[in-house]
Short mmCIF file of C-alpha atoms in Angstrom, two decimals:
data_model
loop_
_atom_site.label_atom_id
_atom_site.label_comp_id
_atom_site.label_asym_id
_atom_site.label_seq_id
_atom_site.Cartn_x
_atom_site.Cartn_y
_atom_site.Cartn_z
CA MET A 32 -37.17 -15.72 61.66
CA ILE A 33 -38.07 -14.58 57.99
CA ARG A 34 -36.69 -11.06 58.40
CA THR A 35 -33.75 -12.49 59.88
CA ARG A 36 -32.97 -14.74 56.84
CA ARG A 37 -33.56 -11.80 54.43
CA ARG A 38 -31.43 -9.72 56.60
CA ARG A 39 -28.60 -12.15 56.13
CA ALA A 40 -29.23 -12.70 52.47
CA ASP A 41 -28.91 -9.02 51.62
CA ALA A 42 -25.78 -9.26 53.63
CA ILE A 43 -24.32 -11.80 51.47
CA ARG A 44 -25.54 -10.85 48.08
CA PRO A 45 -22.52 -7.82 47.97
CA SER A 46 -20.13 -10.31 48.88
CA LEU A 47 -20.99 -12.99 46.09
CA GLY A 48 -21.46 -10.05 43.56
CA ALA A 49 -18.03 -8.64 44.43
CA THR A 50 -16.44 -12.23 43.77
CA VAL A 51 -18.14 -12.43 40.37
CA ARG A 52 -17.77 -8.91 38.99
CA GLN A 53 -14.49 -7.52 37.79
CA PRO A 54 -12.98 -4.52 39.53
CA PRO A 55 -13.40 -1.38 37.16
CA VAL A 56 -10.40 -0.89 35.01
CA PRO A 57 -8.57 2.65 35.60
CA PRO A 58 -8.18 4.80 32.78
CA PRO A 59 -4.90 4.87 31.02
CA THR A 60 -2.06 6.98 32.39
CA VAL A 61 -1.42 9.97 30.15
CA LEU A 62 2.61 9.81 29.43
CA TYR A 63 2.62 13.05 27.88
CA ALA A 64 1.15 15.89 30.01
CA ASP A 65 1.15 18.96 27.64
CA ALA A 66 0.26 19.58 24.07
CA ALA A 67 3.67 18.73 22.94
CA HIS A 68 3.47 15.65 21.76
CA PRO A 69 2.94 15.97 17.80
CA TYR A 70 0.49 12.73 17.36
CA PRO A 71 -2.38 12.78 20.13
CA GLU A 72 -4.54 10.39 18.42
CA PHE A 73 -1.81 7.91 19.36
CA VAL A 74 -1.63 8.45 23.00
CA PRO A 75 -4.45 6.49 24.23
CA LEU A 76 -2.73 3.56 22.08
CA LEU A 77 0.62 4.50 23.59
CA ASN A 78 -0.57 4.16 27.13
CA LYS A 79 -2.23 1.00 26.99
CA PRO A 80 -0.29 -1.91 28.53
CA GLY A 81 1.05 -4.28 26.26
CA SER A 82 -0.17 -2.38 22.89
CA ALA A 83 2.00 -2.35 19.92
CA ALA A 84 3.59 0.85 20.89
CA SER A 85 5.11 -0.87 23.52
CA ARG A 86 6.41 -3.84 21.55
CA PRO A 87 8.82 -4.21 18.77
CA ALA A 88 7.25 -4.07 15.16
CA ALA A 89 7.22 -7.03 13.09
CA PRO A 90 10.28 -7.94 11.05
CA GLY A 91 8.16 -7.46 7.94
CA LEU A 92 7.03 -3.91 9.00
CA ARG A 93 10.50 -2.92 10.00
CA ARG A 94 11.56 -4.14 6.34
CA LEU A 95 8.59 -1.91 4.82
CA ARG A 96 9.50 1.06 6.95
CA ALA A 97 13.09 0.76 5.68
CA ALA A 98 12.09 0.16 1.76
CA LEU A 99 9.64 3.38 2.04
CA THR A 100 12.23 5.63 3.57
CA VAL A 101 14.34 4.61 0.67
CA PHE A 102 11.68 5.64 -1.55
CA PHE A 103 11.26 8.88 0.08
CA ALA A 104 15.00 9.82 0.02
CA LEU A 105 15.06 8.87 -3.98
CA ASP A 106 12.29 11.17 -4.75
CA GLY A 107 14.35 13.92 -2.71
CA PHE A 108 17.56 12.95 -4.61
CA VAL A 109 16.02 13.07 -8.18
CA PHE A 110 14.10 16.17 -7.53
CA ALA A 111 17.18 17.93 -6.39
CA GLY A 112 19.18 16.52 -9.39
CA TRP A 113 16.74 18.30 -11.46
CA VAL A 114 16.72 21.80 -9.62
CA VAL A 115 20.33 22.34 -9.37
CA ARG A 116 20.65 22.36 -13.19
CA VAL A 117 17.68 24.67 -13.82
CA PRO A 118 20.24 27.58 -14.42
CA ALA A 119 22.10 25.58 -17.09
CA ILE A 120 18.72 24.28 -18.51
CA LYS A 121 17.73 27.91 -18.88
CA GLU A 122 20.80 28.86 -20.84
CA GLN A 123 20.58 25.81 -22.93
CA THR A 124 17.00 26.46 -23.90
CA GLY A 125 17.65 30.57 -24.10
CA ALA A 126 14.46 31.21 -22.07
CA SER A 127 13.60 34.20 -20.45
CA ALA A 128 12.82 34.51 -16.59
CA SER A 129 8.91 34.37 -17.61
CA GLU A 130 9.68 31.57 -20.37
CA LEU A 131 11.18 29.47 -17.76
CA GLY A 132 8.48 30.11 -15.06
CA LEU A 133 5.82 29.15 -18.10
CA ALA A 134 7.85 25.81 -18.36
CA LEU A 135 7.96 25.29 -14.80
CA LEU A 136 4.31 25.61 -14.63
CA ALA A 137 4.13 22.43 -16.60
CA VAL A 138 5.47 20.67 -13.50
CA SER A 139 2.81 21.94 -11.57
CA ALA A 140 0.05 21.19 -13.84
CA GLY A 141 1.43 17.58 -14.31
CA ALA A 142 1.53 17.15 -10.66
CA VAL A 143 -1.87 18.50 -9.66
CA VAL A 144 -3.55 16.14 -12.44
CA THR A 145 -1.68 12.83 -11.28
CA MET A 146 -2.29 14.21 -7.71
CA THR A 147 -6.01 13.96 -8.40
CA LEU A 148 -5.88 10.56 -10.07
CA THR A 149 -3.31 8.77 -7.62
CA GLY A 150 -5.58 8.45 -5.00
CA ARG A 151 -7.78 6.74 -7.29
CA LEU A 152 -5.20 4.40 -8.28
CA CYS A 153 -4.12 3.58 -4.79
CA GLU A 154 -7.60 2.93 -3.68
CA ARG A 155 -7.79 0.33 -6.78
CA TYR A 156 -4.54 -1.29 -7.03
CA GLY A 157 -2.91 -0.07 -3.58
CA SER A 158 -0.45 2.50 -2.87
CA ILE A 159 2.61 0.22 -2.87
CA PRO A 160 2.31 -0.93 -6.85
CA VAL A 161 1.78 2.49 -7.51
CA THR A 162 4.89 3.86 -5.71
CA VAL A 163 6.88 1.37 -7.21
CA ALA A 164 5.47 2.58 -10.83
CA CYS A 165 6.18 5.86 -10.11
CA GLY A 166 9.71 5.07 -8.76
CA VAL A 167 10.54 3.80 -12.14
CA LEU A 168 8.85 7.08 -14.37
CA LEU A 169 10.54 9.41 -12.11
CA PRO A 170 13.89 8.44 -12.79
CA LEU A 171 13.26 8.45 -16.39
CA SER A 172 11.66 11.44 -16.91
CA VAL A 173 14.37 13.46 -15.01
CA ALA A 174 16.65 12.41 -17.89
CA LEU A 175 14.26 14.50 -20.56
CA PRO A 176 14.86 18.18 -19.89
CA PRO A 177 18.47 18.15 -20.88
CA LEU A 178 17.61 16.90 -24.43
CA THR A 179 15.38 19.74 -25.20
CA ARG A 180 16.57 22.95 -27.14
CA SER A 181 13.28 25.03 -26.71
CA VAL A 182 10.72 26.25 -24.20
CA PRO A 183 7.88 24.42 -25.49
CA ALA A 184 9.61 21.30 -25.74
CA LEU A 185 11.03 21.80 -22.27
CA GLY A 186 7.46 22.43 -21.01
CA LEU A 187 6.31 18.89 -22.58
CA VAL A 188 9.14 17.02 -20.93
CA LEU A 189 8.43 18.88 -17.42
CA LEU A 190 4.67 18.20 -17.82
CA VAL A 191 5.88 14.07 -17.67
CA PHE A 192 8.34 14.80 -15.11
CA GLY A 193 5.53 16.91 -12.91
CA ALA A 194 3.03 13.66 -13.30
CA ALA A 195 5.92 11.46 -11.84
CA TYR A 196 6.81 13.71 -9.08
CA GLY A 197 3.22 14.03 -7.90
CA GLY A 198 2.48 10.38 -8.51
CA ILE A 199 5.04 9.41 -6.25
CA SER A 200 4.24 11.92 -3.48
CA VAL A 201 0.68 11.20 -2.96
CA ALA A 202 1.49 7.31 -3.29
CA MET A 203 4.09 7.39 -0.81
CA ASN A 204 2.38 9.55 1.59
CA SER A 205 -0.48 7.03 1.14
CA ALA A 206 1.72 3.84 1.99
CA ALA A 207 3.15 5.76 4.85
CA VAL A 208 -0.25 6.42 6.74
CA ASP A 209 -1.03 2.77 6.49
CA LEU A 210 2.25 1.89 7.86
CA VAL A 211 2.03 4.40 10.93
CA SER A 212 -1.42 3.08 11.54
CA ALA A 213 0.02 -0.32 11.56
CA LEU A 214 2.87 0.35 13.68
CA ARG A 215 0.96 2.69 16.02
CA ARG A 216 3.93 4.82 16.26
CA PRO A 217 4.41 8.65 15.02
CA VAL A 218 6.97 7.71 12.89
CA MET A 219 5.88 10.20 9.57
CA PRO A 220 8.69 12.44 10.30
CA SER A 221 11.16 10.41 9.63
CA PHE A 222 9.91 9.77 5.91
CA HIS A 223 10.06 13.33 5.35
CA ALA A 224 13.54 13.88 6.92
CA ALA A 225 14.65 10.91 4.39
CA PHE A 226 13.16 13.11 1.72
CA SER A 227 15.09 16.14 2.75
CA LEU A 228 18.25 13.95 3.32
CA GLY A 229 17.59 12.59 -0.08
CA GLY A 230 17.79 16.45 -1.40
CA MET A 231 20.78 17.34 0.55
CA LEU A 232 22.70 14.41 -1.26
CA GLY A 233 21.08 15.28 -4.62
CA SER A 234 22.04 19.09 -4.57
CA GLY A 235 25.43 18.42 -3.14
CA LEU A 236 26.44 15.86 -5.75
CA GLY A 237 25.11 18.53 -8.41
CA GLY A 238 27.22 20.96 -6.87
CA LEU A 239 30.32 19.04 -7.27
CA VAL A 240 29.80 18.25 -10.86
CA ALA A 241 27.97 21.18 -12.15
CA GLY A 242 31.27 23.01 -13.03
CA ARG A 243 32.60 19.68 -14.71
CA LEU A 244 29.55 18.08 -16.42
CA SER A 245 26.88 19.03 -18.69
CA PRO A 246 23.23 18.54 -17.76
CA THR A 247 22.68 15.58 -19.94
CA PRO A 248 25.60 13.20 -18.47
CA HIS A 249 24.59 14.55 -14.99
CA LEU A 250 20.97 13.58 -15.19
CA LEU A 251 21.30 10.46 -17.10
CA GLY A 252 23.49 9.27 -14.13
CA ILE A 253 20.76 9.83 -11.80
CA THR A 254 18.24 7.97 -14.10
CA VAL A 255 20.88 4.91 -14.05
CA ALA A 256 21.31 5.46 -10.17
CA GLY A 257 17.25 5.72 -9.51
CA LEU A 258 16.50 2.78 -11.70
CA ALA A 259 18.88 0.74 -9.88
CA ILE A 260 17.80 1.83 -6.46
CA THR A 261 13.92 0.98 -7.47
CA ALA A 262 14.96 -2.27 -8.55
CA SER A 263 16.46 -3.17 -5.69
CA THR A 264 13.84 -1.83 -3.04
CA ALA A 265 10.70 -2.77 -5.01
CA PRO A 266 10.96 -6.37 -4.00
CA ALA A 267 10.58 -5.76 -0.08
CA LEU A 268 7.98 -3.14 -1.06
CA LEU A 269 5.95 -5.58 -2.83
CA ARG A 270 6.50 -8.58 -0.52
CA TYR A 271 5.67 -6.78 2.80
CA GLY A 272 3.67 -3.80 1.55
CA ALA A 273 0.29 -5.71 0.57
CA ALA A 274 -2.61 -4.06 2.88
CA GLU A 275 -3.64 -7.42 3.96
CA ARG A 276 -0.16 -8.18 5.28
CA ILE A 277 0.09 -4.63 7.16
CA ARG A 278 -3.32 -5.27 8.69
CA ALA A 279 -2.11 -9.01 9.54
CA HIS A 280 1.01 -7.72 11.10
CA ALA A 281 -0.80 -5.01 12.90
CA ALA A 282 -3.34 -7.31 14.40
CA ALA A 283 -0.60 -9.90 15.42
CA GLN A 284 0.77 -6.96 17.71
CA GLN A 285 -2.59 -5.48 18.96
CA GLN A 286 -4.89 -6.58 21.81
CA PRO A 287 -8.43 -6.19 21.23
CA GLN A 288 -9.17 -2.57 21.77
CA PRO A 289 -12.66 -1.08 23.49
CA ARG A 290 -15.27 0.16 21.16
CA THR A 291 -14.47 3.86 22.06
CA ALA A 292 -10.70 3.38 21.04
CA THR A 293 -8.98 4.35 17.96
CA THR A 294 -8.80 1.18 15.82
CA GLY A 295 -7.53 0.19 12.58
CA SER A 296 -10.60 0.17 10.89
CA ARG A 297 -11.23 3.29 8.62
CA SER A 298 -14.79 4.00 9.70
CA SER A 299 -13.68 3.94 13.53
CA ARG A 300 -10.88 6.50 12.80
CA ALA A 301 -12.81 8.62 10.55
CA PRO A 302 -14.03 11.74 12.57
CA ARG A 303 -17.36 13.42 11.71
CA ARG A 304 -16.64 16.24 9.35
CA ASP A 305 -18.88 19.42 9.95
CA ARG A 306 -18.48 22.87 8.57
CA ARG A 307 -15.89 23.88 11.23
CA THR A 308 -13.85 20.77 10.62
CA ARG A 309 -13.82 21.35 6.90
CA ALA A 310 -12.60 25.02 7.61
CA LEU A 311 -9.90 23.74 9.97
CA VAL A 312 -8.68 21.42 7.35
CA LEU A 313 -8.49 24.00 4.42
CA VAL A 314 -6.75 26.05 7.29
CA PHE A 315 -4.11 23.47 7.91
CA GLY A 316 -3.78 23.08 3.89
CA LEU A 317 -3.09 26.76 3.84
CA ILE A 318 -0.19 26.52 6.37
CA ALA A 319 1.09 23.60 4.22
CA LEU A 320 0.82 25.43 1.39
CA CYS A 321 2.67 28.51 2.48
CA THR A 322 5.34 26.64 3.74
CA ALA A 323 5.99 24.37 0.68
CA TYR A 324 5.74 27.49 -1.47
CA GLY A 325 9.18 28.35 0.12
CA GLU A 326 10.67 24.75 -0.62
CA GLY A 327 9.80 24.84 -4.07
CA ALA A 328 11.00 28.53 -4.49
CA ILE A 329 14.32 27.61 -3.01
CA ALA A 330 14.98 24.65 -4.81
CA ASP A 331 14.21 26.10 -8.61
CA TRP A 332 15.11 29.83 -7.77
CA GLY A 333 18.03 29.94 -5.15
CA PRO A 334 20.82 28.75 -7.28
CA LEU A 335 19.83 31.21 -10.00
CA HIS A 336 20.08 33.93 -7.45
CA LEU A 337 23.31 33.15 -6.41
CA GLU A 338 24.61 32.66 -9.66
CA GLN A 339 22.85 35.46 -11.65
CA ASP A 340 22.49 38.16 -8.88
CA LEU A 341 25.58 37.54 -6.68
CA HIS A 342 27.72 36.13 -9.22
CA ALA A 343 28.71 33.07 -7.24
CA HIS A 344 30.27 30.08 -9.01
CA PRO A 345 28.19 27.61 -10.31
CA GLY A 346 29.18 24.98 -7.65
CA VAL A 347 28.67 27.50 -4.70
CA ALA A 348 25.08 28.17 -6.28
CA ALA A 349 24.23 24.65 -6.34
CA ALA A 350 24.75 24.60 -2.53
CA ALA A 351 21.84 27.05 -1.93
CA TYR A 352 19.46 24.11 -1.83
CA SER A 353 22.01 21.62 -0.21
CA CYS A 354 22.23 24.15 2.70
CA PHE A 355 18.27 24.44 2.86
CA ALA A 356 17.99 20.80 2.75
CA LEU A 357 20.54 20.03 5.41
CA ALA A 358 18.77 22.32 7.74
CA MET A 359 15.45 21.06 7.14
CA THR A 360 16.93 17.34 7.54
CA VAL A 361 18.47 18.31 11.08
CA GLY A 362 15.11 20.26 11.71
CA ARG A 363 12.86 17.22 11.14
CA LEU A 364 15.23 14.66 12.91
CA MET A 365 14.72 16.87 15.98
CA GLY A 366 11.11 17.76 15.57
CA THR A 367 9.48 15.22 17.75
CA THR A 368 11.48 16.42 20.60
CA LEU A 369 11.03 20.02 19.62
CA LEU A 370 7.27 19.55 19.52
CA GLU A 371 7.33 17.68 22.96
CA ARG A 372 8.81 20.48 24.66
CA LEU A 373 7.13 23.68 22.80
CA GLY A 374 4.02 22.35 21.48
CA ARG A 375 2.75 22.75 18.25
CA THR A 376 1.28 26.33 18.52
CA ARG A 377 4.74 27.77 19.53
CA THR A 378 6.76 25.14 17.17
CA VAL A 379 4.34 26.42 14.17
CA THR A 380 4.73 30.21 15.15
CA GLY A 381 8.30 30.19 16.20
CA GLY A 382 9.17 28.10 12.92
CA GLY A 383 7.35 30.44 10.33
CA THR A 384 8.92 33.57 12.47
CA THR A 385 12.31 31.95 11.76
CA ALA A 386 11.90 31.07 8.24
CA CYS A 387 10.53 34.75 7.88
CA ALA A 388 13.99 36.26 9.18
CA GLY A 389 16.01 33.88 7.09
CA MET A 390 14.58 34.28 3.94
CA LEU A 391 14.67 38.02 4.07
CA LEU A 392 18.40 37.27 4.77
CA GLY A 393 18.78 34.90 2.00
CA ALA A 394 16.87 37.39 -0.58
CA LEU A 395 18.50 40.40 0.12
CA ALA A 396 21.98 39.66 1.40
CA PRO A 397 24.71 41.33 -0.64
CA SER A 398 26.94 38.32 -0.41
CA SER A 399 26.65 34.54 -1.52
CA GLY A 400 27.79 33.53 2.21
CA LEU A 401 24.98 35.40 3.84
CA ALA A 402 22.77 34.16 1.65
CA LEU A 403 23.66 30.56 2.07
CA ALA A 404 23.12 30.94 5.66
CA GLY A 405 19.64 32.80 5.41
CA PHE A 406 18.74 29.67 3.18
CA ALA A 407 19.91 27.48 5.99
CA VAL A 408 17.93 29.51 8.47
CA THR A 409 14.69 29.28 6.29
CA GLY A 410 15.06 25.49 6.42
CA LEU A 411 15.22 25.45 10.06
CA GLY A 412 12.15 27.31 10.21
CA LEU A 413 10.16 25.51 7.76
CA ALA A 414 11.14 21.94 8.66
CA ASN A 415 8.43 20.94 10.99
CA ILE A 416 5.51 23.12 10.01
CA PHE A 417 4.51 20.85 6.88
CA PRO A 418 4.62 17.91 9.02
CA VAL A 419 2.52 19.44 11.74
CA ALA A 420 -0.13 21.00 9.35
CA VAL A 421 -0.67 17.58 7.71
CA GLU A 422 -0.97 15.66 10.95
CA ARG A 423 -3.24 18.27 12.70
CA ALA A 424 -5.82 18.00 9.36
CA GLY A 425 -5.61 14.20 9.66
CA ALA A 426 -6.44 14.42 13.38
CA LEU A 427 -9.37 16.37 12.52
CA ALA A 428 -10.79 14.71 9.47
CA GLY A 429 -9.02 11.26 9.27
CA PRO A 430 -7.27 10.07 5.90
CA GLY A 431 -9.49 12.70 3.93
CA GLY A 432 -7.75 15.49 5.70
CA VAL A 433 -4.49 14.31 5.19
CA ALA A 434 -4.86 14.18 1.59
CA ALA A 435 -6.46 17.60 1.48
CA ALA A 436 -3.81 19.17 3.37
CA SER A 437 -1.03 17.20 1.50
CA THR A 438 -2.29 18.22 -2.21
CA LEU A 439 -2.55 21.82 -1.03
CA GLY A 440 0.99 21.93 0.32
CA TYR A 441 2.56 20.17 -2.78
CA GLY A 442 0.16 22.58 -4.96
CA GLY A 443 2.27 25.41 -3.00
CA MET A 444 5.66 23.81 -3.77
CA LEU A 445 5.08 23.60 -7.42
CA VAL A 446 2.92 26.57 -8.02
CA GLY A 447 5.39 28.69 -6.18
CA PRO A 448 8.21 28.56 -8.66
CA PRO A 449 6.57 29.73 -11.61
CA LEU A 450 4.95 32.61 -9.87
CA ILE A 451 8.24 33.87 -8.85
CA GLY A 452 9.34 33.41 -12.23
CA PHE A 453 6.65 36.16 -13.10
CA MET A 454 7.35 38.36 -10.27
CA ALA A 455 10.88 38.35 -11.14
CA ASP A 456 10.24 39.81 -14.91
CA TRP A 457 7.85 42.43 -13.17
CA TYR A 458 10.31 43.57 -10.34
CA SER A 459 13.45 41.64 -9.75
CA LEU A 460 14.20 37.98 -8.29
CA PRO A 461 15.28 39.02 -4.74
CA THR A 462 12.21 41.00 -4.47
CA ALA A 463 10.20 37.88 -5.84
CA LEU A 464 12.02 35.80 -3.21
CA THR A 465 10.81 38.07 -0.17
CA SER A 466 7.55 36.55 -1.27
CA VAL A 467 8.63 33.09 0.67
CA ALA A 468 9.27 35.25 3.85
CA ALA A 469 6.02 37.05 3.35
CA LEU A 470 3.97 33.46 3.22
CA ALA A 471 6.26 31.87 6.14
CA GLY A 472 4.63 34.96 8.27
CA VAL A 473 1.32 34.21 7.27
CA SER A 474 1.88 30.54 8.19
CA ALA A 475 3.18 31.77 11.58
CA CYS A 476 0.05 34.25 12.30
CA VAL A 477 -2.64 31.88 10.82
CA GLY A 478 -1.19 28.50 13.21
CA PHE A 479 -1.71 31.15 16.28
CA ALA A 480 -5.00 32.50 15.35
CA THR A 481 -6.81 29.33 15.17
CA ARG A 482 -4.84 27.32 18.32
CA ARG A 483 -8.08 27.72 20.37
CA THR A 484 -10.46 26.71 17.49
CA GLU A 485 -8.35 23.58 16.62
CA HIS A 486 -8.45 22.72 20.47
CA ALA A 487 -12.02 22.81 20.36
CA ALA A 488 -12.64 20.90 17.24
CA LEU A 489 -10.07 17.99 18.48
CA THR A 490 -12.15 17.49 21.54
CA ALA A 491 -15.29 17.18 19.65
CA HIS A 492 -13.97 14.74 17.28
CA THR A 493 -11.05 12.87 18.28
CA PRO A 494 -11.63 9.22 20.01
CA HIS A 495 -10.68 9.45 23.89
CA THR A 496 -11.32 13.11 24.18
CA GLU A 497 -10.62 12.98 27.60
CA ASP A 498 -7.12 11.71 27.24
CA VAL A 499 -6.43 13.84 24.22
CA GLY A 500 -7.73 17.28 25.57
CA ARG A 501 -5.24 16.90 28.57
CA THR A 502 -2.63 16.77 25.96
CA GLU A 503 -3.71 19.92 23.91
CA THR A 504 -2.59 22.82 26.36
CA VAL A 505 -0.23 25.10 24.65
#
């Protein structure tokens, strides 16, 4: 009798336990089956039912994204307005190629020093207030170069301009990283596309007025327009851009995450940094440097190459950066689709190879039309290499990786023009511009050579390694 009761109790326990215990939660279904998705750290969040990625963003975040996009476009617009007037400023100051390169080195020096300090300012005061402050300083500083009549004076004002440019670049990208984390959507390429679009508009406007206006009224008009844009956009940034508001919006849209999931806290997102991870971050920073070197070179020396070597009209010469920026804008707008279909490795290697061929055509072409076509092909090739490099560094080392790769990349953009100036004096400007093609080829080779090491590091350090690992096949 006792044995019979025990057998009945044992038979009842599983059924009672089954009614109390919750059924096991199946793992999230991976929406992207290959490595083409450009932001693998967001895949576990995108796959969660009812996550922030599957619901529309809060109105405050949408307004913040729009305002931040305007600041990215303003940065490109002001920068392009300066670079299309470099030939006129060179003639006005009577600078040689080496002297102009040395003056442009002041832009690099100011930017590098400011980039080092801007991170600390963003940590103390927030990235949004620093962005607004630099949004005032940048338009003011662009009006100073045409007021100079000597190379030393030009170097001093370019030091201020470089400080403003470097500061707003770091501050905007820091704000964009926080916004991407809050939105749980890979929207970073749209900000870089806005920068390219602003550069295209600025260089196109410069091409229209280059033959009619001197640099002074042109750049003064950019100052007035930039201050007006900052004044109209800054209230939205300051209202919706506080870190507490961003976290509140993000928390309102997100469900509680498991302990192993990627959450909004910095501690949970920061991967462990070993020697291999740090080395890979430097590698991606090198890729960003190689590609940004080409952008800075075409911006500062492309118009001068067309006007001086190919004897193009000043309006046609000013279109050099416009063609490059337009092609880069189109490439970045299509970047997500391209990455989904080809994967990161093919995108980086194919883009680097395309940029290498395009820059050889742009530097060595016998006519201005072919040179403009070469600059456009170069823009298409370089369009998505920089965003991919920065995103890969962030996936490996968190915000520190993004900062390191961005600093190296912008350093390449700012150091490239002075180096080309020195090489132009030693050899010739067309020969110096072929260095852009060489570095584009280097970025393609480095990206292809590190594909397996990157996959191993991501598998070791990225949360949800099983899901992310399935998205890394190239």
